[in-house]
mmCIF file of C-alpha atoms in Angstrom:
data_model
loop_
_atom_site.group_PDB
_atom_site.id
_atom_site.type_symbol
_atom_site.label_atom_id
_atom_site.label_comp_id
_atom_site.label_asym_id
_atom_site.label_seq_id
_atom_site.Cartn_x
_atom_site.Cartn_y
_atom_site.Cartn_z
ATOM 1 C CA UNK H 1 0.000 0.000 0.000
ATOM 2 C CA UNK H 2 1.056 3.588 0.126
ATOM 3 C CA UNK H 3 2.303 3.877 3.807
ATOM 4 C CA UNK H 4 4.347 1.078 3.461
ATOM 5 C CA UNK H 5 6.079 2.107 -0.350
ATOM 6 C CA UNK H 6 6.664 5.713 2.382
ATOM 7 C CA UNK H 7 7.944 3.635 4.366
ATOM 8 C CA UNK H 8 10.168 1.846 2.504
ATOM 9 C CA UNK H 9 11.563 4.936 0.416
ATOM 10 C CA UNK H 10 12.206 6.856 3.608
ATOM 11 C CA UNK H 11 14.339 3.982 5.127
ATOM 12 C CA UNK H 12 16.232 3.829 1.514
ATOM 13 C CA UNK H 13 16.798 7.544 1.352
ATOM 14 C CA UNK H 14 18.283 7.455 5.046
ATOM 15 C CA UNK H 15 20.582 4.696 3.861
ATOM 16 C CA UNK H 16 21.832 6.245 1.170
ATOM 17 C CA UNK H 17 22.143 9.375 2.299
ATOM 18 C CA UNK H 18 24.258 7.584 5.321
ATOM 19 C CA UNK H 19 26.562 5.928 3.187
ATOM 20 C CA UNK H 20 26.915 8.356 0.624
ATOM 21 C CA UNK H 21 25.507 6.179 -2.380
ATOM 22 C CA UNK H 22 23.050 6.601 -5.292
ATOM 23 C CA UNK H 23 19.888 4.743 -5.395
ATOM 24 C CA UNK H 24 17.806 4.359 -9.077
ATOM 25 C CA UNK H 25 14.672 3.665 -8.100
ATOM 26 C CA UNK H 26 11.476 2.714 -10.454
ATOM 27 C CA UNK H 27 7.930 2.962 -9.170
ATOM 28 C CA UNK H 28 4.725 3.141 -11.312
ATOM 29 C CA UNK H 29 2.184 4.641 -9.081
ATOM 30 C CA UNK H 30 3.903 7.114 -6.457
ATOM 31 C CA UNK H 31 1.673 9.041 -4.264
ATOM 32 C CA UNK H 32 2.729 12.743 -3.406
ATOM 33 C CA UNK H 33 4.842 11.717 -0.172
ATOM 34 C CA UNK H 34 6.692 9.497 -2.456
ATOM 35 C CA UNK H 35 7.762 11.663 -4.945
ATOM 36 C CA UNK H 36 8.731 14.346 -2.522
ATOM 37 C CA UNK H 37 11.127 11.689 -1.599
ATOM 38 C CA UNK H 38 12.710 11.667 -4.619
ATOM 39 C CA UNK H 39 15.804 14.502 -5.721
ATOM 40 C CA UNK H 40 15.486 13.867 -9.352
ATOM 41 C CA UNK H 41 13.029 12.739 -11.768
ATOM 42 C CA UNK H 42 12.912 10.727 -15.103
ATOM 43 C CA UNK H 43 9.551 10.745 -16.549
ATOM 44 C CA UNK H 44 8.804 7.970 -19.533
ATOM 45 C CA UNK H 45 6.247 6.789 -21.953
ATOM 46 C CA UNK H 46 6.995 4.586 -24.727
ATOM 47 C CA UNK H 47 10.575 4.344 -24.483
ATOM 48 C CA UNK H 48 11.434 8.206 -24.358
ATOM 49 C CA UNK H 49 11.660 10.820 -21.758
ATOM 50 C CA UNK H 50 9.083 13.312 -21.243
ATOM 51 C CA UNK H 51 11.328 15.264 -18.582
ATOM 52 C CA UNK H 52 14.551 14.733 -16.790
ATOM 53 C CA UNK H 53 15.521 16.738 -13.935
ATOM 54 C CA UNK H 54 15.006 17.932 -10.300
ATOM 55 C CA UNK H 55 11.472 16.489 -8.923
ATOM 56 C CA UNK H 56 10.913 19.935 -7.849
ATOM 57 C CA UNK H 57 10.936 21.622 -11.153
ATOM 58 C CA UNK H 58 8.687 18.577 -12.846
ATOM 59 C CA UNK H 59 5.453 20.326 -12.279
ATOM 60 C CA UNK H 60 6.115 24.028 -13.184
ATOM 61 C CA UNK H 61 7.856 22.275 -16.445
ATOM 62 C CA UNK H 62 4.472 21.064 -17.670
ATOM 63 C CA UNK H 63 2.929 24.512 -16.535
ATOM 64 C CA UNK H 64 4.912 26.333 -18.663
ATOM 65 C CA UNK H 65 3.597 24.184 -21.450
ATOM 66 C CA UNK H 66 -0.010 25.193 -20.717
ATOM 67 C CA UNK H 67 -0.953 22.013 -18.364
ATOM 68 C CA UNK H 68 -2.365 22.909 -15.046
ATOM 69 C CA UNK H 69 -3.326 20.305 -12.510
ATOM 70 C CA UNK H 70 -7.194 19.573 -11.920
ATOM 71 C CA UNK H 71 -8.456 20.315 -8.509
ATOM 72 C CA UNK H 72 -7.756 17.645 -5.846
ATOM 73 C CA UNK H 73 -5.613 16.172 -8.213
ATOM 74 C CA UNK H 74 -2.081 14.992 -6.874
ATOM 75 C CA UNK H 75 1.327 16.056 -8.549
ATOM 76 C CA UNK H 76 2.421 12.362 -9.080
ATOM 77 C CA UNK H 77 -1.487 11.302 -10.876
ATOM 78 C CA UNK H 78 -1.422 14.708 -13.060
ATOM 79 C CA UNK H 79 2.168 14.141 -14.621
ATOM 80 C CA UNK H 80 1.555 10.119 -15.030
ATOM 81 C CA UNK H 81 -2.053 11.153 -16.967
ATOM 82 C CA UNK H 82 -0.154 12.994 -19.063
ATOM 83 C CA UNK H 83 2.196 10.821 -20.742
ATOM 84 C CA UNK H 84 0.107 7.197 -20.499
ATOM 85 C CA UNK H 85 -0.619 6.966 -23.920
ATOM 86 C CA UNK H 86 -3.023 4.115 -23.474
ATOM 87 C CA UNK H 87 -5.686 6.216 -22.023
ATOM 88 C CA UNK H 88 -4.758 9.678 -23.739
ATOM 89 C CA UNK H 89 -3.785 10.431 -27.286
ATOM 90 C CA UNK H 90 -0.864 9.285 -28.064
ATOM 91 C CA UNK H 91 -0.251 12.103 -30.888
ATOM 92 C CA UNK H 92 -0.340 14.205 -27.643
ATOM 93 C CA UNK H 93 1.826 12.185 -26.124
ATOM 94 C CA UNK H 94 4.180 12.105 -29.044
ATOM 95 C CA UNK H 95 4.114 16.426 -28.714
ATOM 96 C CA UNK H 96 4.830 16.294 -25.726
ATOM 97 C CA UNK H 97 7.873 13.628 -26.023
ATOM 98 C CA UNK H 98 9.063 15.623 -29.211
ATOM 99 C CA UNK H 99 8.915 18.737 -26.659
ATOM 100 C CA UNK H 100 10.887 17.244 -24.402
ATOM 101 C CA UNK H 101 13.524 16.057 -26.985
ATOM 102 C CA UNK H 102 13.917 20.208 -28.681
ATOM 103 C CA UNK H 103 14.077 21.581 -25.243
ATOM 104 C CA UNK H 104 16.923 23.669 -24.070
ATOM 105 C CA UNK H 105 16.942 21.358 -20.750
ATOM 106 C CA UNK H 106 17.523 18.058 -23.124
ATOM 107 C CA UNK H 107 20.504 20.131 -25.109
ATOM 108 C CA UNK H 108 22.243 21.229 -21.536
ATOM 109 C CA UNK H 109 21.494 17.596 -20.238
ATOM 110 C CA UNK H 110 23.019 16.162 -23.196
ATOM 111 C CA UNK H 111 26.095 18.768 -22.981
ATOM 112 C CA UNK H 112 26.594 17.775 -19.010
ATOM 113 C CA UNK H 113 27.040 14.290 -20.850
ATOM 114 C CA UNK H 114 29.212 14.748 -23.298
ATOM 115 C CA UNK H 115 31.453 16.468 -21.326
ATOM 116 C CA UNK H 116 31.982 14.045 -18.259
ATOM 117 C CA UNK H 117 34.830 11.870 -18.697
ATOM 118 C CA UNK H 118 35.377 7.888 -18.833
ATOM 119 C CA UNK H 119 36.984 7.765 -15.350
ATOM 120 C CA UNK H 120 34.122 9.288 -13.910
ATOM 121 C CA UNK H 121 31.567 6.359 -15.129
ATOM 122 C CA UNK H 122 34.480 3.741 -13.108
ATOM 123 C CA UNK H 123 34.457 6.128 -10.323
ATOM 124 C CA UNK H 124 30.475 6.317 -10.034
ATOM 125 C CA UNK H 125 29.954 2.378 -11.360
ATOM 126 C CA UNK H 126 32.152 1.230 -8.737
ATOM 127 C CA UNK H 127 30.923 -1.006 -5.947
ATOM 128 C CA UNK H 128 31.498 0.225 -2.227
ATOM 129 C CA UNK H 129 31.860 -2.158 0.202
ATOM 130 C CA UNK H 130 30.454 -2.112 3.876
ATOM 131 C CA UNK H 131 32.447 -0.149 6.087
ATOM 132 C CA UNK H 132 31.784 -2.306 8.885
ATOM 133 C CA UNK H 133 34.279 -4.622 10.096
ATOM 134 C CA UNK H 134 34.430 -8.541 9.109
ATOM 135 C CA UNK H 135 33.437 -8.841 12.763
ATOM 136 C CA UNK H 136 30.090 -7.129 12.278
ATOM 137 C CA UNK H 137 29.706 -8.816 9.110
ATOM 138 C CA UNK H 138 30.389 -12.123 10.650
ATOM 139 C CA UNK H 139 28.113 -11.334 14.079
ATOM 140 C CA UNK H 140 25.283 -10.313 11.993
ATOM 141 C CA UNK H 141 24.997 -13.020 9.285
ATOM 142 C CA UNK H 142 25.825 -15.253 11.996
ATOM 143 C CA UNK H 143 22.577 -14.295 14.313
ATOM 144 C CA UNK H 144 20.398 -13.852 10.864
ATOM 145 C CA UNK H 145 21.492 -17.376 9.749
ATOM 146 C CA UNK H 146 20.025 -18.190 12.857
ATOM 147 C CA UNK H 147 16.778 -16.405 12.975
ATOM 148 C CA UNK H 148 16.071 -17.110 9.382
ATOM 149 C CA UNK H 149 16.577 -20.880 9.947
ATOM 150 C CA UNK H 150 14.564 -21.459 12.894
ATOM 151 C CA UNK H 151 11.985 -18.810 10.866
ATOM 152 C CA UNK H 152 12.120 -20.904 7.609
ATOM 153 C CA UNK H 153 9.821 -24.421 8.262
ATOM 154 C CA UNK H 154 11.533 -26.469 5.250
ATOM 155 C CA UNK H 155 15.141 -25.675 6.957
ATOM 156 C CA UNK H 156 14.399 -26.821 10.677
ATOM 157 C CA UNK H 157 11.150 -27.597 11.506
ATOM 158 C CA UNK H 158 9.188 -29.939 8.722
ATOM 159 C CA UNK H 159 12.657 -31.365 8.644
ATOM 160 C CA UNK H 160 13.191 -32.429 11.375
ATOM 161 C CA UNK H 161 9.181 -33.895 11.663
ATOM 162 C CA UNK H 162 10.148 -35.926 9.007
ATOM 163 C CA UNK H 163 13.557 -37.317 10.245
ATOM 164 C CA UNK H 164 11.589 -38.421 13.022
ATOM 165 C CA UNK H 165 8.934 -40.181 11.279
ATOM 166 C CA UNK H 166 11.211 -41.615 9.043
ATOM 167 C CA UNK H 167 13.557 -43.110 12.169
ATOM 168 C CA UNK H 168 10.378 -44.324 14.053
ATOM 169 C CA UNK H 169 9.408 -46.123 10.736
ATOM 170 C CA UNK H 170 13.354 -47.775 10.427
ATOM 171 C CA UNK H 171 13.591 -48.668 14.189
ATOM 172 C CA UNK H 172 10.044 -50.155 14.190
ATOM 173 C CA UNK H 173 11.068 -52.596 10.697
ATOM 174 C CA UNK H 174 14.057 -53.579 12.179
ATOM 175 C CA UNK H 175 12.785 -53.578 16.229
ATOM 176 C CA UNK H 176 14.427 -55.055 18.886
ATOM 177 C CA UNK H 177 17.223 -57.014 17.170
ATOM 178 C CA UNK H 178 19.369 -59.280 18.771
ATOM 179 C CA UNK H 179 22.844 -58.772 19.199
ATOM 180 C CA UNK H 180 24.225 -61.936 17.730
ATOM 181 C CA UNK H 181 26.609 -63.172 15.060
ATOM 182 C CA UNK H 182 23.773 -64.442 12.720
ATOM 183 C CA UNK H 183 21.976 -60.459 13.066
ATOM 184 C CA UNK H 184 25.266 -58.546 12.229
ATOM 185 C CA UNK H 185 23.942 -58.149 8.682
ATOM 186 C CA UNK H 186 20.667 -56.747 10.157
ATOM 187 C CA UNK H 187 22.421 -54.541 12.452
ATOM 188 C CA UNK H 188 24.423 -52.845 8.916
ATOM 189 C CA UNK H 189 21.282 -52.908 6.771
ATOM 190 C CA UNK H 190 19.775 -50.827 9.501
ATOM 191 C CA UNK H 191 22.462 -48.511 9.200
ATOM 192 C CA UNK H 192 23.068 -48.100 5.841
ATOM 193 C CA UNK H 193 19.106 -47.386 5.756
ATOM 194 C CA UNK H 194 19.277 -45.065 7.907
ATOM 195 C CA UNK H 195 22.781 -43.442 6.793
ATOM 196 C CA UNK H 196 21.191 -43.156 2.976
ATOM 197 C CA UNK H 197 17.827 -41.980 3.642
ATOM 198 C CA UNK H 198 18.687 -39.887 6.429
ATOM 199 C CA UNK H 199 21.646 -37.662 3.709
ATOM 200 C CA UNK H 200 18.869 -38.351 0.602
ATOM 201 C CA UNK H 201 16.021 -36.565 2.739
ATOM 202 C CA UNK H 202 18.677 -32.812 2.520
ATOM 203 C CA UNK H 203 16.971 -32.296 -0.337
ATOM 204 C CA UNK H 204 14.173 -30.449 1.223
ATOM 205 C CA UNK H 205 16.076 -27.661 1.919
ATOM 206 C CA UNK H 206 16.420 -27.014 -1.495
ATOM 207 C CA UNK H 207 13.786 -24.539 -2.344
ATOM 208 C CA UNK H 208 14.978 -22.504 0.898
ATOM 209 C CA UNK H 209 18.345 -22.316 -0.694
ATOM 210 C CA UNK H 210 17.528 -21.371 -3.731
ATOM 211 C CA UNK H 211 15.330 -18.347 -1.978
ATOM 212 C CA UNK H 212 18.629 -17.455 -0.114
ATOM 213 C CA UNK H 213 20.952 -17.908 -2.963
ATOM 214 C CA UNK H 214 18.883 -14.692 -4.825
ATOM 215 C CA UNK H 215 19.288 -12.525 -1.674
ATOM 216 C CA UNK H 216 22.467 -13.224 -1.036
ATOM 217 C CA UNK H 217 23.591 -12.753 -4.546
ATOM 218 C CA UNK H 218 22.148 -9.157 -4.313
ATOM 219 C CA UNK H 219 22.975 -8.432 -1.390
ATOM 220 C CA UNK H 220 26.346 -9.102 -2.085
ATOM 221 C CA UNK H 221 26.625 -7.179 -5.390
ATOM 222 C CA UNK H 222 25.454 -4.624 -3.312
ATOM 223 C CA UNK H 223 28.397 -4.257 -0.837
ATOM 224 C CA UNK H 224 26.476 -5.150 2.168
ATOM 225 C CA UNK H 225 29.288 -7.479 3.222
ATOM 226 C CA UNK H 226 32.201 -9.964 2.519
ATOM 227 C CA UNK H 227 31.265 -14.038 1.250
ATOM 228 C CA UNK H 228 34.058 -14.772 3.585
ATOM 229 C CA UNK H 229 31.949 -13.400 6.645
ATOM 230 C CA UNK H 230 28.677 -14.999 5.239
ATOM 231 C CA UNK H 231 30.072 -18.719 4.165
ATOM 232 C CA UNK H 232 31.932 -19.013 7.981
ATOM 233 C CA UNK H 233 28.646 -17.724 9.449
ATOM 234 C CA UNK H 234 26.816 -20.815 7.951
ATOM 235 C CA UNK H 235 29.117 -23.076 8.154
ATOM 236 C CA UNK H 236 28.463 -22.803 12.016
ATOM 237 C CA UNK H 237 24.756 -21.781 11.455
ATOM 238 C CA UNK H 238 23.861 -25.142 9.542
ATOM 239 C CA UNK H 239 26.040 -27.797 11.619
ATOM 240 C CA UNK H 240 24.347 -26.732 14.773
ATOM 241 C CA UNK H 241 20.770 -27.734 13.723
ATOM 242 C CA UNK H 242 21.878 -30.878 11.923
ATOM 243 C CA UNK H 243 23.335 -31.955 14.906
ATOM 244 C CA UNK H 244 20.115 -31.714 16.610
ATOM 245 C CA UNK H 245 18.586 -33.424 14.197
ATOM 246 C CA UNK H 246 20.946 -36.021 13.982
ATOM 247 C CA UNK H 247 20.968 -36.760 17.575
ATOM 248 C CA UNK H 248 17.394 -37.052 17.848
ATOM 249 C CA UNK H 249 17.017 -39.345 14.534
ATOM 250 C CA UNK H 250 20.053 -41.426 15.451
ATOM 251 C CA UNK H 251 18.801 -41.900 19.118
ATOM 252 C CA UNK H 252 15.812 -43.653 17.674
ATOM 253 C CA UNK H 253 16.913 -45.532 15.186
ATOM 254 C CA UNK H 254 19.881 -46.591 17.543
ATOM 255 C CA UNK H 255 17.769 -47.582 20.773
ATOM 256 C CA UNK H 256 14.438 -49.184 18.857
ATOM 257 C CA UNK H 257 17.149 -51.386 17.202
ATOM 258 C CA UNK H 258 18.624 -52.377 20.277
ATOM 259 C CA UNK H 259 21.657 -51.321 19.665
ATOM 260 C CA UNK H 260 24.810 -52.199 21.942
ATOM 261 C CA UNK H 261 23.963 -50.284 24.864
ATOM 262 C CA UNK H 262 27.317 -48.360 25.359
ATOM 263 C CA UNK H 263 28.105 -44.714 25.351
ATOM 264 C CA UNK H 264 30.980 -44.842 22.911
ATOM 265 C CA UNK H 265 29.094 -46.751 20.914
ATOM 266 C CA UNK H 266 26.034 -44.927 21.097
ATOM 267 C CA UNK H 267 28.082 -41.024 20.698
ATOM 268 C CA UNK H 268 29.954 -43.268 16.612
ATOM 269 C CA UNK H 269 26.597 -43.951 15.869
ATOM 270 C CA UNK H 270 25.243 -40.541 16.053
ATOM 271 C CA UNK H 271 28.756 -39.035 14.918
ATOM 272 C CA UNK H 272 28.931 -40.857 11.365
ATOM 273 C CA UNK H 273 24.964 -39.743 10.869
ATOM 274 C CA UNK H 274 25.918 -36.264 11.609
ATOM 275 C CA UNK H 275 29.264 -36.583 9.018
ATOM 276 C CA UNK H 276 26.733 -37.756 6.506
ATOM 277 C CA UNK H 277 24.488 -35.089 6.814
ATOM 278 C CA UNK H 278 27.091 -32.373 7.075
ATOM 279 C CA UNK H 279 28.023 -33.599 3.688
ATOM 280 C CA UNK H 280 24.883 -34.447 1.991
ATOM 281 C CA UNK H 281 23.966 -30.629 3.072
ATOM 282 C CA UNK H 282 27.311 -29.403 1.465
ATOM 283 C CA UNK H 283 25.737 -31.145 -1.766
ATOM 284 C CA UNK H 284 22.472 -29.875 -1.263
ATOM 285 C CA UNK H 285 24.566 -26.302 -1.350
ATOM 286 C CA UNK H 286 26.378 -26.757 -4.039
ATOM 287 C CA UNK H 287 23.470 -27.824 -6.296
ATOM 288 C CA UNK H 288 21.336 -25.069 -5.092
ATOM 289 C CA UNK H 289 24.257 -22.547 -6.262
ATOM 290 C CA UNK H 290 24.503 -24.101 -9.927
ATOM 291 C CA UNK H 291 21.275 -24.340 -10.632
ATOM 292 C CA UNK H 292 18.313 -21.882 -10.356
ATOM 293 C CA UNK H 293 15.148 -24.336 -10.944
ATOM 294 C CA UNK H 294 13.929 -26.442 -7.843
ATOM 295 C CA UNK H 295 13.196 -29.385 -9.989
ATOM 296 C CA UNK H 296 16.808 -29.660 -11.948
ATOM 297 C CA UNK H 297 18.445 -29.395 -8.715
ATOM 298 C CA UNK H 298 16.713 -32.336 -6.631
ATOM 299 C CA UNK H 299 16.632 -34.410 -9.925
ATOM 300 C CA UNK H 300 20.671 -33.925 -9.650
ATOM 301 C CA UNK H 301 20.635 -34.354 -6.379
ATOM 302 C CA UNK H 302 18.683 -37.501 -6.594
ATOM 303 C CA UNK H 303 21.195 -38.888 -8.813
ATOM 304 C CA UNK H 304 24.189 -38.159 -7.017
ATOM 305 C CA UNK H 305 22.518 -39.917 -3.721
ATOM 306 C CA UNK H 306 21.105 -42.952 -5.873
ATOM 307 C CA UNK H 307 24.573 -43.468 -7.460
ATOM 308 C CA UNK H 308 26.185 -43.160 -4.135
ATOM 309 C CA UNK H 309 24.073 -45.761 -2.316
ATOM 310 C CA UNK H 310 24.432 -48.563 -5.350
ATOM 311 C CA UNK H 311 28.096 -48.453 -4.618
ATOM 312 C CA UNK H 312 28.544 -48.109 -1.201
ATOM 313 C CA UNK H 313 27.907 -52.106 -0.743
ATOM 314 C CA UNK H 314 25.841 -51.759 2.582
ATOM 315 C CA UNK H 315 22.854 -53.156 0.909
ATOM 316 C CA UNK H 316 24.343 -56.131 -0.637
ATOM 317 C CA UNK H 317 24.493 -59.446 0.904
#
């Protein structure tokens, strides 16, 4: 709505003004707040300009031309009516685009041009990065990888429903097994179940990654910090919650199984899970980052995980 497009273009003009920086902003349907926001102003329809200059001088431009704004009308509606040639003529239009075009403001723009100098489109194109330190980059990705992940449900929380549901399912098939010599092959079919399944399931996070990848992709072309601060940020961010739901998996896979019922034991068994997860997430990552379409990446991701379990030999006899 409105109030929130004020909003947003208030924050933006604080930030820029705060760092120093440009911002090129397009909007189709600014109220009159909104365009007082603005310093300068590039009005278009059809491809051309109809004015370029300070947002102050917009109105008395089209004044001078012998346009007056209806009463009640805002500043933003009257200039927008003007040049939408889907709704007005468009030979008007066209006059007042050709006007535009012969004006002594277009000639003086186009001098200003002319005259700057190569270096100064480097100088102006030139990406700044955050002045805060890699510590405050670092701290701040760092609590966001947090908060977004325990936000997002396909990172954390369905996740981890279903790793639950899928190790009640694999300690109820293979429930209560005894520890014997004749077993032993139970005992690693159980595992490498679990182990497979367990690293295929990373998959789901997928589609969050892929919403992250965007952000962080323009976030980053926009200086707002270092990939050095944001890759060590996750790669404590994403361990943490894996380990949960490692240890909560493992622990019921490992106990409806029966298990040997020793610490050490017990602490491998959810160790190795984690290690496969940790890596199977580092896949899920990568695949995310070279591809942009949801379906492409689990499709490769399926592959890799299908090919890995025919040769790992756990499920041959």
């Amino acid at each position: 709505d409105s109030a929130a497009a004020l909003a947003v273009v208030e924050i933006t003009k604080q930030a820029a003004k705060a760092d120093g920086s440009t911002v090129v902003m397009s909007i189709h349907q600014p109220n009159r707040e909104v365009l007082t926001c603005s310093d300068n102003l590039i009005l278009m329809s059809r491809g051309r300009v109809a004015f370029a200059g300070p947002t102050a001088e917009a109105l008395p431009y089209f004044e001078s031309m012998g346009y007056s704004v209806e009463p009640g009308q805002s500043a933003s509606e009257f200039m927008l009516d003007l040049v939408n040639a889907d709704y007005r003529d468009p030979d008007e239009v066209d006059q007042l685009l050709d006007a535009w075009d012969s004006s002594p403001r277009t000639e003086a723009l186009n001098a200003k041009i002319d005259a700057l100098d190569a270096d100064d489109f480097v100088k102006t194109t030139a990406v700044t990065r955050s002045s805060a330190t890699w510590v405050t980059d670092f701290t701040t990705n760092l609590l966001r990888g947090m908060r977004e992940t325990l936000r997002h449900p396909a990172i954390i929380w369905a996740r981890f429903v279903l790793y639950v549901a899928l190790a009640i399912i694999i300690g109820t098939v293979w429930l209560r097994l005894d520890r014997v010599s004749d077993q032993v092959y139970e005992f690693m079919t159980s595992s490498a179940y679990a182990l497979c399944f367990f690293a295929f399931m990373t998959v789901a996070a997928i589609p969050a990654y892929l919403e992250e990848k965007h952000i962080t992709v323009r976030e980053y072309a926009n200086g707002a910090y270092s990939a050095s601060s944001f890759v060590t940020s996750h790669f404590l961010v994403t361990p943490l919650f894996l380990l949960i739901i490692s240890f909560s998996a493992s622990s019921i896979v490992y106990w409806l199984a029966n298990f040997r019922p020793e610490a050490g034991a017990y602490l491998f068994y959810i160790f190795v899970i984690f290690q496969a997860l940790v890596a199977a997430e580092s896949v899920v990552y990568l695949l995310s980052l070279i591809f942009d379409y949801y379906i492409i990446a689990v499709g490769a991701g399926a592959m890799l995980y299908a090919f890995g379990m025919a040769v790992m030999g756990g499920m041959i006899r």
